[in-house]
PDB file of C-alpha atoms in Angstrom:
ATOM      1  CA  LEU Z   1       7.481  23.665 -20.073  1.00  0.00           C
ATOM      2  CA  GLU Z   2       5.667  20.104 -20.010  1.00  0.00           C
ATOM      3  CA  ASN Z   3       2.746  21.003 -22.192  1.00  0.00           C
ATOM      4  CA  LYS Z   4       5.135  22.316 -24.817  1.00  0.00           C
ATOM      5  CA  THR Z   5       5.655  20.679 -28.147  1.00  0.00           C
ATOM      6  CA  LYS Z   6       9.170  19.762 -28.786  1.00  0.00           C
ATOM      7  CA  GLU Z   7       9.361  22.588 -31.710  1.00  0.00           C
ATOM      8  CA  GLU Z   8       8.392  25.164 -29.048  1.00  0.00           C
ATOM      9  CA  LYS Z   9      11.019  24.047 -26.789  1.00  0.00           C
ATOM     10  CA  ILE Z  10      13.742  24.393 -29.305  1.00  0.00           C
ATOM     11  CA  TYR Z  11      12.583  27.542 -30.126  1.00  0.00           C
ATOM     12  CA  MET Z  12      12.462  28.544 -26.565  1.00  0.00           C
ATOM     13  CA  TYR Z  13      16.185  27.776 -26.518  1.00  0.00           C
ATOM     14  CA  LYS Z  14      17.230  29.211 -29.708  1.00  0.00           C
ATOM     15  CA  GLN Z  15      17.037  32.771 -28.183  1.00  0.00           C
ATOM     16  CA  LYS Z  16      19.865  33.939 -26.491  1.00  0.00           C
ATOM     17  CA  GLU Z  17      17.505  35.194 -23.603  1.00  0.00           C
ATOM     18  CA  LYS Z  18      13.781  35.264 -22.833  1.00  0.00           C
ATOM     19  CA  ILE Z  19      12.405  37.917 -20.353  1.00  0.00           C
ATOM     20  CA  CYS Z  20       9.065  38.696 -18.908  1.00  0.00           C
ATOM     21  CA  VAL Z  21       7.595  41.870 -18.046  1.00  0.00           C
ATOM     22  CA  LEU Z  22       4.699  42.022 -15.561  1.00  0.00           C
ATOM     23  CA  HIS Z  23       3.136  45.433 -15.552  1.00  0.00           C
ATOM     24  CA  ALA Z  24       0.047  47.162 -13.707  1.00  0.00           C
ATOM     25  CA  SER Z  25      -0.657  49.709 -16.045  1.00  0.00           C
ATOM     26  CA  ASP Z  26       0.771  51.659 -19.379  1.00  0.00           C
ATOM     27  CA  GLU Z  27       2.620  54.021 -17.427  1.00  0.00           C
ATOM     28  CA  HIS Z  28       4.259  51.098 -15.184  1.00  0.00           C
ATOM     29  CA  LEU Z  29       5.321  49.295 -18.491  1.00  0.00           C
ATOM     30  CA  VAL Z  30       6.654  52.172 -19.869  1.00  0.00           C
ATOM     31  CA  THR Z  31       8.647  53.344 -16.716  1.00  0.00           C
ATOM     32  CA  MET Z  32      10.300  49.941 -16.647  1.00  0.00           C
ATOM     33  CA  LEU Z  33      11.199  49.645 -20.271  1.00  0.00           C
ATOM     34  CA  ILE Z  34      12.826  53.191 -20.513  1.00  0.00           C
ATOM     35  CA  PRO Z  35      15.835  52.503 -18.576  1.00  0.00           C
ATOM     36  CA  TYR Z  36      16.390  49.184 -20.072  1.00  0.00           C
ATOM     37  CA  ILE Z  37      16.017  50.713 -23.780  1.00  0.00           C
ATOM     38  CA  TYR Z  38      18.246  53.402 -22.557  1.00  0.00           C
ATOM     39  CA  GLU Z  39      20.941  51.050 -21.517  1.00  0.00           C
ATOM     40  CA  GLN Z  40      20.669  48.884 -24.558  1.00  0.00           C
ATOM     41  CA  LYS Z  41      20.901  51.785 -26.966  1.00  0.00           C
ATOM     42  CA  LYS Z  42      24.033  53.140 -25.196  1.00  0.00           C
ATOM     43  CA  GLU Z  43      25.553  49.672 -26.112  1.00  0.00           C
ATOM     44  CA  GLU Z  44      24.066  50.131 -29.738  1.00  0.00           C
ATOM     45  CA  LYS Z  45      21.858  47.522 -29.923  1.00  0.00           C
ATOM     46  CA  GLU Z  46      18.666  47.205 -31.772  1.00  0.00           C
ATOM     47  CA  VAL Z  47      15.455  47.690 -30.182  1.00  0.00           C
ATOM     48  CA  ILE Z  48      12.247  46.577 -32.066  1.00  0.00           C
ATOM     49  CA  THR Z  49       8.883  47.226 -30.334  1.00  0.00           C
ATOM     50  CA  ILE Z  50       5.953  45.251 -31.408  1.00  0.00           C
ATOM     51  CA  PHE Z  51       3.090  46.813 -29.528  1.00  0.00           C
ATOM     52  CA  GLU Z  52      -0.758  45.944 -29.998  1.00  0.00           C
ATOM     53  CA  LYS Z  53      -1.568  49.578 -28.741  1.00  0.00           C
ATOM     54  CA  ASP Z  54      -0.143  53.192 -29.136  1.00  0.00           C
ATOM     55  CA  PHE Z  55       2.071  53.887 -25.830  1.00  0.00           C
ATOM     56  CA  SER Z  56       3.397  57.046 -27.466  1.00  0.00           C
ATOM     57  CA  GLY Z  57       1.263  59.484 -25.166  1.00  0.00           C
ATOM     58  CA  VAL Z  58       2.326  57.693 -22.116  1.00  0.00           C
ATOM     59  CA  ALA Z  59       5.871  57.466 -23.223  1.00  0.00           C
ATOM     60  CA  GLU Z  60       5.913  61.196 -24.300  1.00  0.00           C
ATOM     61  CA  LYS Z  61       4.682  62.190 -20.525  1.00  0.00           C
ATOM     62  CA  ILE Z  62       7.153  59.998 -19.013  1.00  0.00           C
ATOM     63  CA  LEU Z  63      10.213  60.623 -20.942  1.00  0.00           C
ATOM     64  CA  LYS Z  64       9.609  64.276 -19.845  1.00  0.00           C
ATOM     65  CA  CYS Z  65      11.242  63.101 -16.517  1.00  0.00           C
ATOM     66  CA  PHE Z  66      14.395  61.545 -18.075  1.00  0.00           C
ATOM     67  CA  LYS Z  67      17.369  63.620 -19.016  1.00  0.00           C
ATOM     68  CA  GLU Z  68      18.807  61.388 -21.420  1.00  0.00           C
ATOM     69  CA  LYS Z  69      15.441  61.382 -23.510  1.00  0.00           C
ATOM     70  CA  LYS Z  70      16.947  62.214 -26.885  1.00  0.00           C
ATOM     71  CA  GLU Z  71      19.010  59.171 -26.638  1.00  0.00           C
ATOM     72  CA  ILE Z  72      15.774  56.983 -26.266  1.00  0.00           C
ATOM     73  CA  LYS Z  73      14.578  56.692 -29.627  1.00  0.00           C
ATOM     74  CA  VAL Z  74      12.029  53.678 -30.174  1.00  0.00           C
ATOM     75  CA  ASP Z  75       8.877  53.262 -31.873  1.00  0.00           C
ATOM     76  CA  TRP Z  76       6.177  53.499 -29.301  1.00  0.00           C
ATOM     77  CA  ASN Z  77       3.297  53.392 -31.671  1.00  0.00           C
ATOM     78  CA  LYS Z  78       0.881  50.567 -32.254  1.00  0.00           C
ATOM     79  CA  THR Z  79       2.285  48.107 -34.698  1.00  0.00           C
ATOM     80  CA  ASN Z  80       0.116  47.387 -37.538  1.00  0.00           C
ATOM     81  CA  ILE Z  81       0.507  43.987 -39.611  1.00  0.00           C
ATOM     82  CA  VAL Z  82       2.295  45.291 -42.285  1.00  0.00           C
ATOM     83  CA  GLU Z  83       5.113  47.062 -40.116  1.00  0.00           C
ATOM     84  CA  LEU Z  84       5.058  43.817 -38.316  1.00  0.00           C
ATOM     85  CA  ASN Z  85       6.427  41.889 -41.408  1.00  0.00           C
ATOM     86  CA  LEU Z  86       8.627  44.781 -42.024  1.00  0.00           C
ATOM     87  CA  LYS Z  87      10.204  44.578 -38.655  1.00  0.00           C
ATOM     88  CA  LEU Z  88      10.498  40.907 -38.952  1.00  0.00           C
ATOM     89  CA  ASN Z  89      12.073  40.798 -42.291  1.00  0.00           C
ATOM     90  CA  LYS Z  90      15.179  42.604 -41.424  1.00  0.00           C
ATOM     91  CA  THR Z  91      17.953  40.661 -39.352  1.00  0.00           C
ATOM     92  CA  LEU Z  92      17.257  40.289 -35.883  1.00  0.00           C
ATOM     93  CA  LYS Z  93      20.447  38.889 -34.766  1.00  0.00           C
ATOM     94  CA  ASN Z  94      21.414  40.196 -31.313  1.00  0.00           C
ATOM     95  CA  SER Z  95      18.449  42.431 -31.329  1.00  0.00           C
ATOM     96  CA  ILE Z  96      16.056  43.313 -28.579  1.00  0.00           C
ATOM     97  CA  ILE Z  97      12.251  42.333 -29.379  1.00  0.00           C
ATOM     98  CA  ILE Z  98       9.702  43.847 -26.974  1.00  0.00           C
ATOM     99  CA  ILE Z  99       6.076  42.459 -27.243  1.00  0.00           C
ATOM    100  CA  ALA Z 100       3.358  44.002 -25.429  1.00  0.00           C
ATOM    101  CA  GLY Z 101      -0.551  43.477 -25.808  1.00  0.00           C
ATOM    102  CA  GLU Z 102      -3.361  41.160 -24.805  1.00  0.00           C
ATOM    103  CA  ASN Z 103      -2.173  37.245 -24.353  1.00  0.00           C
ATOM    104  CA  LYS Z 104      -3.616  36.544 -28.005  1.00  0.00           C
ATOM    105  CA  PHE Z 105      -1.450  39.400 -29.576  1.00  0.00           C
ATOM    106  CA  ILE Z 106       1.709  38.164 -27.630  1.00  0.00           C
ATOM    107  CA  GLU Z 107       1.103  34.468 -28.644  1.00  0.00           C
ATOM    108  CA  LYS Z 108       0.527  35.452 -32.066  1.00  0.00           C
ATOM    109  CA  VAL Z 109       4.013  37.533 -32.596  1.00  0.00           C
ATOM    110  CA  ASN Z 110       5.789  34.649 -30.552  1.00  0.00           C
ATOM    111  CA  SER Z 111       4.631  32.173 -33.189  1.00  0.00           C
ATOM    112  CA  LEU Z 112       5.808  34.105 -35.981  1.00  0.00           C
ATOM    113  CA  LEU Z 113       9.192  34.499 -34.269  1.00  0.00           C
ATOM    114  CA  LYS Z 114       9.410  30.486 -34.255  1.00  0.00           C
ATOM    115  CA  ASN Z 115      10.753  30.384 -37.515  1.00  0.00           C
ATOM    116  CA  ILE Z 116      13.757  33.095 -37.178  1.00  0.00           C
ATOM    117  CA  ASN Z 117      17.147  31.190 -36.732  1.00  0.00           C
ATOM    118  CA  GLU Z 118      18.908  33.972 -35.024  1.00  0.00           C
ATOM    119  CA  ASN Z 119      19.832  34.653 -31.301  1.00  0.00           C
ATOM    120  CA  PHE Z 120      17.692  37.743 -29.970  1.00  0.00           C
ATOM    121  CA  ILE Z 121      16.482  38.756 -26.685  1.00  0.00           C
ATOM    122  CA  LEU Z 122      12.861  38.404 -26.554  1.00  0.00           C
ATOM    123  CA  ILE Z 123      10.799  40.420 -23.861  1.00  0.00           C
ATOM    124  CA  ASN Z 124       6.980  39.621 -23.355  1.00  0.00           C
ATOM    125  CA  CYS Z 125       4.970  42.117 -21.626  1.00  0.00           C
ATOM    126  CA  PHE Z 126       2.081  40.943 -19.469  1.00  0.00           C
ATOM    127  CA  ASN Z 127      -0.543  43.168 -17.730  1.00  0.00           C
ATOM    128  CA  ILE Z 128      -0.737  41.575 -14.183  1.00  0.00           C
ATOM    129  CA  PHE Z 129      -4.500  42.262 -13.905  1.00  0.00           C
ATOM    130  CA  LYS Z 130      -5.526  40.578 -17.148  1.00  0.00           C
ATOM    131  CA  ASN Z 131      -3.571  37.480 -16.055  1.00  0.00           C
ATOM    132  CA  GLU Z 132      -4.058  37.230 -12.095  1.00  0.00           C
ATOM    133  CA  LYS Z 133      -4.701  33.411 -12.520  1.00  0.00           C
ATOM    134  CA  ARG Z 134      -1.772  32.869 -14.786  1.00  0.00           C
ATOM    135  CA  ILE Z 135       1.022  34.799 -13.137  1.00  0.00           C
ATOM    136  CA  SER Z 136       2.760  31.510 -11.575  1.00  0.00           C
ATOM    137  CA  GLU Z 137       2.461  29.612 -15.000  1.00  0.00           C
ATOM    138  CA  ILE Z 138       3.922  32.846 -17.004  1.00  0.00           C
ATOM    139  CA  MET Z 139       6.760  32.998 -14.453  1.00  0.00           C
ATOM    140  CA  GLN Z 140       7.784  29.274 -14.929  1.00  0.00           C
ATOM    141  CA  GLU Z 141       8.315  29.855 -18.527  1.00  0.00           C
ATOM    142  CA  TYR Z 142      10.770  32.608 -17.961  1.00  0.00           C
ATOM    143  CA  ASN Z 143      14.387  32.643 -16.062  1.00  0.00           C
ATOM    144  CA  ASN Z 144      14.318  36.419 -16.004  1.00  0.00           C
ATOM    145  CA  ILE Z 145      12.080  39.626 -15.393  1.00  0.00           C
ATOM    146  CA  LEU Z 146      12.396  42.988 -16.122  1.00  0.00           C
ATOM    147  CA  THR Z 147      11.176  45.039 -13.203  1.00  0.00           C
ATOM    148  CA  THR Z 148      11.704  48.810 -12.072  1.00  0.00           C
ATOM    149  CA  GLN Z 149      15.154  47.684 -10.757  1.00  0.00           C
ATOM    150  CA  GLY Z 150      16.424  46.093 -13.954  1.00  0.00           C
ATOM    151  CA  ILE Z 151      16.681  42.350 -15.114  1.00  0.00           C
ATOM    152  CA  GLU Z 152      16.304  39.994 -12.086  1.00  0.00           C
ATOM    153  CA  LYS Z 153      16.472  36.174 -12.013  1.00  0.00           C
ATOM    154  CA  ILE Z 154      13.428  34.654 -11.194  1.00  0.00           C
ATOM    155  CA  LYS Z 155      13.304  32.367  -8.255  1.00  0.00           C
ATOM    156  CA  LYS Z 156      11.456  29.367  -9.181  1.00  0.00           C
ATOM    157  CA  THR Z 157      10.245  28.989  -5.689  1.00  0.00           C
ATOM    158  CA  ILE Z 158       7.843  31.668  -6.232  1.00  0.00           C
ATOM    159  CA  THR Z 159       4.331  30.355  -6.701  1.00  0.00           C
ATOM    160  CA  CYS Z 160       2.448  33.790  -6.674  1.00  0.00           C
ATOM    161  CA  ILE Z 161       2.614  37.322  -6.626  1.00  0.00           C
ATOM    162  CA  ILE Z 162       0.001  39.495  -4.279  1.00  0.00           C
TER     163      ILE Z 162
END
């Protein structure tokens, strides 16, 4: 937080909640997201996905294992820039925005969200193998993490993940 500008800090606190996901593979990411998305959809919350790559094949395979798969309607496809603008132009109040991709993609989308003055839940998904040296830094920026067990508080005493 100390390297953030005043505007970035204000943006971070405008959101209702900021959650990170640390995943080892596409399958691992989708496996963590499905139960969370299912619970949010049961509560009739809007889930907006912004993905740098297509997860539809992986999601289709994994959804076969879930009885409630008909109720998990979410866009698992790659988001192109035109779709991104359309997704962000509608009301985001109380929405859940899930972003997955390379670090530059996540940063770019987060910077686009800075100008939105509504409360929403932001979930940034990071690949642990592409961020081995940054895991501790990433975790310091978040209070919560989505795991296979659901949302958990991050204990700030954790300095590395093996």
